[in-house]
mmCIF file of C-alpha atoms and ligand atoms in Angstrom:
data_model
loop_
_atom_site.group_PDB
_atom_site.id
_atom_site.type_symbol
_atom_site.label_atom_id
_atom_site.label_comp_id
_atom_site.label_asym_id
_atom_site.label_seq_id
_atom_site.Cartn_x
_atom_site.Cartn_y
_atom_site.Cartn_z
ATOM 1 C CA MET S 1237 64.965 94.187 59.176
ATOM 2 C CA LYS S 1238 67.098 91.483 60.257
ATOM 3 C CA GLU S 1239 69.387 92.729 57.469
ATOM 4 C CA GLN S 1240 69.169 96.268 58.730
ATOM 5 C CA LEU S 1241 69.924 95.433 62.321
ATOM 6 C CA ALA S 1242 73.059 93.478 61.449
ATOM 7 C CA LYS S 1243 74.193 96.350 59.278
ATOM 8 C CA ILE S 1244 73.720 98.823 62.192
ATOM 9 C CA ARG S 1245 75.566 96.561 64.244
ATOM 10 C CA SER S 1246 78.433 96.291 62.109
ATOM 11 C CA GLU S 1247 78.874 99.944 61.130
ATOM 12 C CA ALA S 1248 78.375 101.037 64.653
ATOM 13 C CA LEU S 1249 80.952 98.884 66.155
ATOM 14 C CA ALA S 1250 83.216 100.086 63.448
ATOM 15 C CA ALA S 1251 82.579 103.615 64.013
ATOM 16 C CA PHE S 1252 83.061 103.409 67.713
ATOM 17 C CA ALA S 1253 86.323 101.484 67.361
ATOM 18 C CA SER S 1254 87.662 104.255 65.492
ATOM 19 C CA ALA S 1255 86.362 107.493 67.502
ATOM 20 C CA PRO S 1256 89.304 109.621 68.070
ATOM 21 C CA ASP S 1257 88.191 110.887 71.624
ATOM 22 C CA SER S 1258 84.972 110.854 73.938
ATOM 23 C CA ALA S 1259 83.192 113.673 72.272
ATOM 24 C CA ALA S 1260 83.115 112.166 69.194
ATOM 25 C CA LEU S 1261 82.081 108.699 70.692
ATOM 26 C CA ASP S 1262 79.387 110.565 72.419
ATOM 27 C CA ALA S 1263 78.237 111.859 69.189
ATOM 28 C CA LEU S 1264 78.248 108.303 67.902
ATOM 29 C CA ARG S 1265 76.155 107.230 70.751
ATOM 30 C CA VAL S 1266 73.412 109.697 69.755
ATOM 31 C CA GLN S 1267 73.675 108.890 66.327
ATOM 32 C CA TYR S 1268 72.923 105.210 66.955
ATOM 33 C CA LEU S 1269 71.088 104.718 70.444
ATOM 34 C CA GLY S 1270 69.304 108.465 70.563
ATOM 35 C CA LYS S 1271 65.797 109.186 70.549
ATOM 36 C CA LYS S 1272 66.196 109.898 66.873
ATOM 37 C CA GLY S 1273 68.921 107.578 66.548
ATOM 38 C CA GLU S 1274 69.269 104.698 63.873
ATOM 39 C CA LEU S 1275 68.560 101.732 66.119
ATOM 40 C CA THR S 1276 65.669 103.545 67.451
ATOM 41 C CA GLY S 1277 64.150 104.054 64.017
ATOM 42 C CA VAL S 1278 64.080 100.289 63.543
ATOM 43 C CA LEU S 1279 62.733 99.668 66.900
ATOM 44 C CA LYS S 1280 60.026 101.803 65.728
ATOM 45 C CA MET S 1281 59.087 99.831 62.629
ATOM 46 C CA MET S 1282 58.478 96.841 65.046
ATOM 47 C CA GLY S 1283 54.814 97.426 65.227
ATOM 48 C CA LYS S 1284 54.607 96.745 61.451
ATOM 49 C CA LEU S 1285 55.961 93.283 62.035
ATOM 50 C CA SER S 1286 53.376 90.224 62.457
ATOM 51 C CA ALA S 1287 52.919 88.599 65.853
ATOM 52 C CA GLU S 1288 55.073 85.571 64.667
ATOM 53 C CA GLU S 1289 58.254 87.486 63.554
ATOM 54 C CA ARG S 1290 57.877 90.359 66.437
ATOM 55 C CA PRO S 1291 59.518 88.145 69.347
ATOM 56 C CA ALA S 1292 62.576 87.125 67.403
ATOM 57 C CA MET S 1293 63.138 90.391 65.927
ATOM 58 C CA GLY S 1294 62.643 91.986 69.471
ATOM 59 C CA GLN S 1295 65.331 89.617 70.759
ATOM 60 C CA LEU S 1296 67.569 90.538 68.151
ATOM 61 C CA ALA S 1297 67.033 94.215 68.466
ATOM 62 C CA ASN S 1298 67.859 94.079 72.225
ATOM 63 C CA GLU S 1299 70.919 91.985 71.785
ATOM 64 C CA VAL S 1300 72.276 94.777 68.924
ATOM 65 C CA ARG S 1301 71.436 97.465 71.603
ATOM 66 C CA ALA S 1302 73.365 95.652 74.409
ATOM 67 C CA ALA S 1303 76.192 94.861 72.051
ATOM 68 C CA LEU S 1304 76.306 98.650 71.206
ATOM 69 C CA GLU S 1305 76.061 99.772 74.922
ATOM 70 C CA THR S 1306 78.998 97.412 75.821
ATOM 71 C CA ALA S 1307 81.049 98.509 72.869
ATOM 72 C CA ILE S 1308 80.488 102.362 73.931
ATOM 73 C CA GLU S 1309 81.438 101.397 77.579
ATOM 74 C CA GLU S 1310 84.672 99.819 76.786
ATOM 75 C CA THR S 1311 85.939 102.440 74.181
ATOM 76 C CA SER S 1312 84.745 104.993 76.558
ATOM 77 C CA ALA S 1313 86.880 103.555 79.316
ATOM 78 C CA LYS S 1314 89.933 102.837 76.785
ATOM 79 C CA LEU S 1315 89.760 106.901 75.361
ATOM 80 C CA ALA S 1316 89.621 108.146 78.926
ATOM 81 C CA GLU S 1317 92.809 105.977 79.880
ATOM 82 C CA ALA S 1318 94.592 107.142 76.399
ATOM 83 C CA ALA S 1319 93.537 110.703 77.586
ATOM 84 C CA LEU S 1320 95.208 110.632 81.242
ATOM 85 C CA GLU S 1321 98.301 108.985 79.566
ATOM 86 C CA GLN S 1322 98.552 111.839 77.157
ATOM 87 C CA GLN S 1323 98.131 114.346 79.939
ATOM 88 C CA LEU S 1324 100.511 112.751 82.087
ATOM 89 C CA LYS S 1325 103.038 112.789 79.038
ATOM 90 C CA ASP S 1326 102.245 116.416 78.321
ATOM 91 C CA GLU S 1327 102.613 117.685 81.844
ATOM 92 C CA ALA S 1328 105.611 115.705 82.670
ATOM 93 C CA VAL S 1329 108.580 117.321 84.166
ATOM 94 C CA ASP S 1330 112.163 115.947 83.101
ATOM 95 C CA VAL S 1331 113.997 116.226 86.356
ATOM 96 C CA THR S 1332 117.152 115.276 84.667
ATOM 97 C CA ILE S 1333 117.367 118.250 82.659
ATOM 98 C CA PRO S 1334 120.397 120.675 83.957
ATOM 99 C CA GLY S 1335 118.746 123.591 85.544
ATOM 100 C CA THR S 1336 119.506 127.073 84.840
ATOM 101 C CA GLU S 1337 122.372 128.073 87.424
ATOM 102 C CA VAL S 1338 121.758 131.206 89.573
ATOM 103 C CA LYS S 1339 125.015 132.922 90.178
ATOM 104 C CA MET S 1340 125.470 133.678 94.020
ATOM 105 C CA GLY S 1341 127.287 136.943 94.981
ATOM 106 C CA HIS S 1342 129.063 137.368 98.090
ATOM 107 C CA LYS S 1343 130.344 140.106 100.352
ATOM 108 C CA HIS S 1344 132.767 142.711 99.252
ATOM 109 C CA PRO S 1345 136.313 142.137 100.868
ATOM 110 C CA MET S 1346 136.404 145.186 102.071
ATOM 111 C CA TYR S 1347 132.825 144.813 103.974
ATOM 112 C CA ILE S 1348 134.087 141.471 104.940
ATOM 113 C CA ALA S 1349 136.970 143.246 106.686
ATOM 114 C CA LEU S 1350 134.292 145.794 107.888
ATOM 115 C CA ASP S 1351 132.047 143.281 109.617
ATOM 116 C CA GLU S 1352 135.037 141.408 111.185
ATOM 117 C CA ILE S 1353 135.965 145.053 112.821
ATOM 118 C CA LYS S 1354 132.633 145.613 113.657
ATOM 119 C CA ASP S 1355 132.086 142.103 115.381
ATOM 120 C CA ILE S 1356 135.355 142.721 117.627
ATOM 121 C CA PHE S 1357 133.852 146.012 118.798
ATOM 122 C CA VAL S 1358 130.559 144.841 119.384
ATOM 123 C CA GLY S 1359 131.844 142.059 121.596
ATOM 124 C CA MET S 1360 133.585 144.849 123.489
ATOM 125 C CA GLY S 1361 130.518 146.628 124.246
ATOM 126 C CA PHE S 1362 130.813 149.389 121.728
ATOM 127 C CA THR S 1363 127.673 150.716 119.612
ATOM 128 C CA VAL S 1364 127.897 151.046 115.805
ATOM 129 C CA LEU S 1365 126.657 154.500 114.498
ATOM 130 C CA ASP S 1366 125.849 155.550 111.066
ATOM 131 C CA GLY S 1367 126.301 159.335 110.126
ATOM 132 C CA PRO S 1368 125.870 161.721 107.259
ATOM 133 C CA GLU S 1369 128.354 162.051 104.690
ATOM 134 C CA VAL S 1370 127.160 165.384 103.626
ATOM 135 C CA GLU S 1371 128.511 167.156 106.883
ATOM 136 C CA LEU S 1372 128.532 170.663 108.432
ATOM 137 C CA ALA S 1373 131.722 172.623 109.043
ATOM 138 C CA GLU S 1374 130.400 172.810 112.494
ATOM 139 C CA TYR S 1375 130.916 168.830 113.127
ATOM 140 C CA ASN S 1376 133.779 168.219 110.469
ATOM 141 C CA PHE S 1377 135.994 171.023 111.689
ATOM 142 C CA ASP S 1378 134.760 173.603 114.260
ATOM 143 C CA ARG S 1379 133.762 171.355 117.150
ATOM 144 C CA LEU S 1380 136.772 169.152 116.394
ATOM 145 C CA ASN S 1381 138.979 172.240 117.288
ATOM 146 C CA ALA S 1382 140.470 172.630 113.664
ATOM 147 C CA GLU S 1383 140.031 176.240 113.526
ATOM 148 C CA GLU S 1384 139.799 178.498 110.542
ATOM 149 C CA GLY S 1385 142.859 178.358 108.497
ATOM 150 C CA HIS S 1386 143.513 175.034 109.367
ATOM 151 C CA PRO S 1387 145.194 173.350 106.483
ATOM 152 C CA SER S 1388 142.715 170.362 106.316
ATOM 153 C CA ARG S 1389 139.550 173.150 105.763
ATOM 154 C CA ASP S 1390 141.492 174.079 102.408
ATOM 155 C CA TRP S 1391 139.665 174.087 99.098
ATOM 156 C CA SER S 1392 142.157 171.849 97.655
ATOM 157 C CA ASP S 1393 141.754 169.142 100.039
ATOM 158 C CA THR S 1394 138.126 169.348 100.828
ATOM 159 C CA PHE S 1395 134.795 169.197 98.661
ATOM 160 C CA TYR S 1396 132.617 171.999 99.627
ATOM 161 C CA PHE S 1397 129.086 172.727 98.469
ATOM 162 C CA ASP S 1398 128.962 176.468 99.297
ATOM 163 C CA GLU S 1399 130.970 179.471 98.905
ATOM 164 C CA ASP S 1400 131.315 179.983 102.634
ATOM 165 C CA SER S 1401 132.813 176.695 103.130
ATOM 166 C CA ARG S 1402 130.012 175.640 105.627
ATOM 167 C CA VAL S 1403 128.574 172.618 103.930
ATOM 168 C CA MET S 1404 130.772 169.766 102.591
ATOM 169 C CA LEU S 1405 131.318 165.812 102.022
ATOM 170 C CA ARG S 1406 133.016 164.875 105.151
ATOM 171 C CA SER S 1407 136.891 164.790 105.071
ATOM 172 C CA GLN S 1408 137.006 162.109 108.008
ATOM 173 C CA THR S 1409 134.444 160.184 110.300
ATOM 174 C CA SER S 1410 135.722 162.184 113.235
ATOM 175 C CA PRO S 1411 132.482 164.307 113.417
ATOM 176 C CA MET S 1412 130.564 161.368 114.482
ATOM 177 C CA GLN S 1413 132.549 161.760 118.045
ATOM 178 C CA VAL S 1414 130.799 165.248 118.182
ATOM 179 C CA ARG S 1415 127.439 163.878 117.189
ATOM 180 C CA ALA S 1416 127.824 160.977 119.644
ATOM 181 C CA MET S 1417 128.604 163.616 122.314
ATOM 182 C CA ASP S 1418 125.553 165.746 121.555
ATOM 183 C CA THR S 1419 123.220 162.854 121.483
ATOM 184 C CA MET S 1420 124.326 159.833 123.717
ATOM 185 C CA GLU S 1421 124.359 159.471 127.514
ATOM 186 C CA LEU S 1422 127.723 159.320 129.188
ATOM 187 C CA PRO S 1423 129.679 156.663 129.187
ATOM 188 C CA ILE S 1424 130.197 156.703 125.318
ATOM 189 C CA ARG S 1425 131.612 153.622 123.525
ATOM 190 C CA ILE S 1426 131.080 153.622 119.700
ATOM 191 C CA VAL S 1427 132.309 152.810 116.247
ATOM 192 C CA ALA S 1428 130.985 154.723 113.294
ATOM 193 C CA PRO S 1429 132.175 153.311 110.015
ATOM 194 C CA GLY S 1430 131.526 155.052 106.486
ATOM 195 C CA ARG S 1431 132.592 157.064 103.315
ATOM 196 C CA VAL S 1432 134.930 160.143 103.464
ATOM 197 C CA TYR S 1433 136.265 162.384 100.751
ATOM 198 C CA ARG S 1434 139.148 164.070 99.801
ATOM 199 C CA LYS S 1435 140.644 165.878 97.078
ATOM 200 C CA ASP S 1436 143.276 163.122 96.295
ATOM 201 C CA GLU S 1437 144.388 161.804 92.815
ATOM 202 C CA VAL S 1438 143.782 158.224 92.388
ATOM 203 C CA ASP S 1439 146.870 155.935 92.680
ATOM 204 C CA ALA S 1440 147.772 152.640 94.259
ATOM 205 C CA THR S 1441 147.144 153.996 97.878
ATOM 206 C CA HIS S 1442 144.733 156.983 97.499
ATOM 207 C CA SER S 1443 141.117 157.611 96.060
ATOM 208 C CA PRO S 1444 139.163 160.747 96.431
ATOM 209 C CA MET S 1445 136.376 158.328 98.262
ATOM 210 C CA PHE S 1446 137.620 155.841 100.847
ATOM 211 C CA HIS S 1447 136.151 154.448 104.035
ATOM 212 C CA GLN S 1448 137.086 155.216 107.674
ATOM 213 C CA VAL S 1449 135.961 153.451 110.952
ATOM 214 C CA GLU S 1450 135.693 155.949 113.741
ATOM 215 C CA GLY S 1451 136.157 154.744 117.403
ATOM 216 C CA MET S 1452 135.595 156.588 120.508
ATOM 217 C CA VAL S 1453 135.373 155.893 124.441
ATOM 218 C CA ILE S 1454 134.451 158.491 126.946
ATOM 219 C CA ASP S 1455 134.310 157.353 130.563
ATOM 220 C CA LYS S 1456 135.597 158.044 133.983
ATOM 221 C CA GLY S 1457 139.374 157.537 134.278
ATOM 222 C CA VAL S 1458 140.003 156.592 130.769
ATOM 223 C CA THR S 1459 143.773 156.646 129.733
ATOM 224 C CA MET S 1460 145.933 156.172 126.719
ATOM 225 C CA ALA S 1461 146.728 152.524 128.118
ATOM 226 C CA ASP S 1462 142.985 151.783 127.286
ATOM 227 C CA LEU S 1463 143.572 153.064 123.917
ATOM 228 C CA LYS S 1464 146.844 151.005 123.540
ATOM 229 C CA GLY S 1465 145.268 147.976 125.035
ATOM 230 C CA THR S 1466 141.950 147.963 123.008
ATOM 231 C CA LEU S 1467 144.092 148.569 119.662
ATOM 232 C CA ASN S 1468 146.413 145.813 120.270
ATOM 233 C CA THR S 1469 143.365 143.357 120.999
ATOM 234 C CA VAL S 1470 141.823 144.528 117.727
ATOM 235 C CA VAL S 1471 144.649 143.791 115.945
ATOM 236 C CA GLU S 1472 145.593 140.617 117.463
ATOM 237 C CA GLN S 1473 141.784 139.415 116.415
ATOM 238 C CA LEU S 1474 142.267 140.806 112.765
ATOM 239 C CA TYR S 1475 145.557 139.710 112.037
ATOM 240 C CA GLY S 1476 146.484 136.910 114.346
ATOM 241 C CA ALA S 1477 147.970 136.700 118.052
ATOM 242 C CA GLY S 1478 151.284 138.187 118.119
ATOM 243 C CA THR S 1479 150.943 140.473 115.689
ATOM 244 C CA LYS S 1480 153.046 143.497 116.580
ATOM 245 C CA THR S 1481 152.098 147.140 116.687
ATOM 246 C CA ARG S 1482 153.862 150.177 117.113
ATOM 247 C CA PHE S 1483 152.495 153.759 118.263
ATOM 248 C CA ARG S 1484 154.249 156.995 116.823
ATOM 249 C CA PRO S 1485 153.606 160.669 118.143
ATOM 250 C CA HIS S 1486 151.468 162.574 115.713
ATOM 251 C CA HIS S 1487 149.423 165.625 115.595
ATOM 252 C CA PHE S 1488 145.351 166.052 115.248
ATOM 253 C CA PRO S 1489 143.678 169.066 116.503
ATOM 254 C CA PHE S 1490 140.787 167.046 118.389
ATOM 255 C CA THR S 1491 143.612 164.714 120.216
ATOM 256 C CA GLU S 1492 146.242 165.530 122.878
ATOM 257 C CA PRO S 1493 148.423 163.659 123.028
ATOM 258 C CA SER S 1494 148.006 162.152 119.336
ATOM 259 C CA CYS S 1495 149.585 159.421 117.719
ATOM 260 C CA GLU S 1496 149.478 157.125 114.518
ATOM 261 C CA MET S 1497 149.687 153.197 114.913
ATOM 262 C CA ASP S 1498 151.589 150.755 112.697
ATOM 263 C CA VAL S 1499 151.359 147.287 112.376
ATOM 264 C CA GLN S 1500 154.370 145.267 111.616
ATOM 265 C CA CYS S 1501 154.316 144.440 107.784
ATOM 266 C CA HIS S 1502 152.541 140.971 106.885
ATOM 267 C CA LYS S 1503 154.875 140.456 103.930
ATOM 268 C CA CYS S 1504 158.383 140.773 105.319
ATOM 269 C CA GLY S 1505 157.433 140.371 109.001
ATOM 270 C CA GLY S 1506 159.189 143.744 109.682
ATOM 271 C CA VAL S 1507 162.666 143.296 107.734
ATOM 272 C CA GLY S 1508 161.524 145.766 105.043
ATOM 273 C CA CYS S 1509 160.204 145.093 101.433
ATOM 274 C CA PRO S 1510 158.191 146.820 98.758
ATOM 275 C CA THR S 1511 154.796 146.310 100.463
ATOM 276 C CA CYS S 1512 155.827 148.459 103.416
ATOM 277 C CA LYS S 1513 158.282 150.638 101.132
ATOM 278 C CA GLY S 1514 161.268 149.083 103.291
ATOM 279 C CA GLU S 1515 160.080 150.555 106.848
ATOM 280 C CA GLY S 1516 158.884 147.163 108.139
ATOM 281 C CA TRP S 1517 155.834 148.820 109.485
ATOM 282 C CA ILE S 1518 152.528 149.666 107.866
ATOM 283 C CA GLU S 1519 150.439 152.766 109.092
ATOM 284 C CA LEU S 1520 147.134 151.690 110.099
ATOM 285 C CA LEU S 1521 145.060 154.512 112.072
ATOM 286 C CA GLY S 1522 145.512 157.738 113.754
ATOM 287 C CA ALA S 1523 144.061 158.080 117.539
ATOM 288 C CA GLY S 1524 145.114 160.056 120.449
ATOM 289 C CA MET S 1525 143.348 161.302 124.001
ATOM 290 C CA ILE S 1526 140.388 163.511 122.808
ATOM 291 C CA HIS S 1527 141.551 167.093 123.308
ATOM 292 C CA PRO S 1528 139.671 168.782 126.404
ATOM 293 C CA LYS S 1529 138.529 171.775 124.355
ATOM 294 C CA VAL S 1530 136.580 169.117 122.293
ATOM 295 C CA LEU S 1531 134.971 167.662 125.197
ATOM 296 C CA GLN S 1532 134.049 170.866 126.949
ATOM 297 C CA MET S 1533 132.501 172.213 123.550
ATOM 298 C CA ALA S 1534 130.130 169.297 124.070
ATOM 299 C CA GLY S 1535 129.515 170.087 127.588
ATOM 300 C CA ILE S 1536 131.382 167.475 129.064
ATOM 301 C CA ASN S 1537 133.090 167.949 132.530
ATOM 302 C CA THR S 1538 136.832 167.306 131.823
ATOM 303 C CA GLU S 1539 137.540 166.952 135.649
ATOM 304 C CA ILE S 1540 135.387 163.968 135.632
ATOM 305 C CA TYR S 1541 135.531 162.306 132.262
ATOM 306 C CA SER S 1542 138.381 161.809 129.752
ATOM 307 C CA GLY S 1543 138.345 159.803 126.305
ATOM 308 C CA TRP S 1544 140.090 158.373 123.400
ATOM 309 C CA ALA S 1545 139.277 158.033 119.909
ATOM 310 C CA PHE S 1546 140.673 156.465 116.776
ATOM 311 C CA GLY S 1547 140.039 156.533 112.887
ATOM 312 C CA ILE S 1548 140.978 153.289 111.011
ATOM 313 C CA GLY S 1549 141.342 153.523 107.221
ATOM 314 C CA LEU S 1550 139.279 150.585 105.969
ATOM 315 C CA GLU S 1551 140.551 149.853 102.648
ATOM 316 C CA ARG S 1552 144.171 149.696 104.245
ATOM 317 C CA THR S 1553 142.861 147.344 106.709
ATOM 318 C CA ALA S 1554 141.311 145.397 103.862
ATOM 319 C CA MET S 1555 144.411 145.376 101.772
ATOM 320 C CA ARG S 1556 146.257 144.242 104.737
ATOM 321 C CA ARG S 1557 143.729 141.597 105.717
ATOM 322 C CA PHE S 1558 143.754 139.855 102.056
ATOM 323 C CA LYS S 1559 147.101 140.925 101.047
ATOM 324 C CA ILE S 1560 145.790 143.226 98.143
ATOM 325 C CA ALA S 1561 148.728 145.300 96.602
ATOM 326 C CA ASP S 1562 146.564 148.116 94.873
ATOM 327 C CA LEU S 1563 143.709 150.067 96.479
ATOM 328 C CA ARG S 1564 142.234 150.609 93.059
ATOM 329 C CA LEU S 1565 141.118 146.964 92.902
ATOM 330 C CA ILE S 1566 138.832 147.347 95.883
ATOM 331 C CA PHE S 1567 136.941 150.074 93.872
ATOM 332 C CA GLU S 1568 137.095 148.596 90.205
ATOM 333 C CA ASN S 1569 134.679 145.910 90.737
ATOM 334 C CA ASP S 1570 136.410 143.646 88.292
ATOM 335 C CA ILE S 1571 134.529 140.395 88.892
ATOM 336 C CA ARG S 1572 137.862 138.122 88.568
ATOM 337 C CA PHE S 1573 139.138 139.993 91.574
ATOM 338 C CA LEU S 1574 136.010 139.858 93.587
ATOM 339 C CA GLU S 1575 135.322 136.380 93.014
ATOM 340 C CA GLN S 1576 138.698 135.211 94.887
ATOM 341 C CA PHE S 1577 137.320 136.322 98.367
HETATM 342 N N1 LIG N 2641 140.233 161.692 111.592
HETATM 343 C C1 LIG N 2641 141.741 161.459 111.520
HETATM 344 C C2 LIG N 2641 142.067 161.167 110.142
HETATM 345 O O1 LIG N 2641 141.313 161.142 109.179
HETATM 346 C C3 LIG N 2641 142.179 160.202 112.430
HETATM 347 C C4 LIG N 2641 141.613 160.304 113.782
HETATM 348 C C5 LIG N 2641 140.742 159.799 114.284
HETATM 349 C C6 LIG N 2641 142.792 160.554 114.439
HETATM 350 C C7 LIG N 2641 140.457 159.964 115.581
HETATM 351 C C8 LIG N 2641 142.599 160.755 115.961
HETATM 352 C C9 LIG N 2641 141.211 160.441 116.492
HETATM 353 O O2 LIG N 2641 143.188 161.258 109.734
#
């Protein structure tokens, strides 16, 4: 029996020491110390021993049991520690590995220019309006005093949806003047940016789709001097103090008098160069005092109220602002171009 106990002891200790994980160790514990375990089996045979042999054998058996239990405890702790270490290793995040770079986009240069314009006008108390790009002849032409037969209503200039030329892609943002008059309380101060469409061939300065910013003020005692003062302020904020402007007489059916405003060429400072086609000036916008007929069609009393309006070409403004030579660059969306802003 003594040999049996010694054999169990050495076998068990060797088996415990090589247990790969705590589940295996637990199985070994059952195998040696469980109710039907090997050590228990030996203990059950104690009864067959003589009274003299029993105490010494009992003590030895208890020693073996204690040794096995201690070994199990120690091995169990070691295995748990090893398992934790392995888990930490498996779940470790290597913070030194370079991250996946996320490419951040930014505003399109034309919208940078538009936001600057909006900021300037909002700072002067203007409201920003948005309007439909599919427009009715009523707003795009009739109510703007461009009668049937006016050259801008020609099929060669405007994209129509119907045979009767009543529905179209708006050819200007000026219909927003009428929409504002119809829906807003006087006095009115608005800017209305957006896309407009004309049957133009694409070249360095033309595109069948481009952007305008319409501006309009209607109040008591508004004059051409207010128009000039406002536009000069805007130009100085956009292009820097001291930027020179010039107003030339022009014609629009919905303004009287009408003008176009030029800005001194940013490339040559007014001497004349390829950018300004030798003129020294670059045309920026059309403007004028709102025609009394247009105000009256909207039910506004022209004895009391007067107003002015302007329409800026946004691409042109951005081209000047960022010294871009060709309009097509603005729409081509070549990332090498756009990344420069
Ligand atoms: N709508 C005109 C154009 O497209 C510009 C303009 C707007 C002129 C407002 C006068 C007043 O050319």
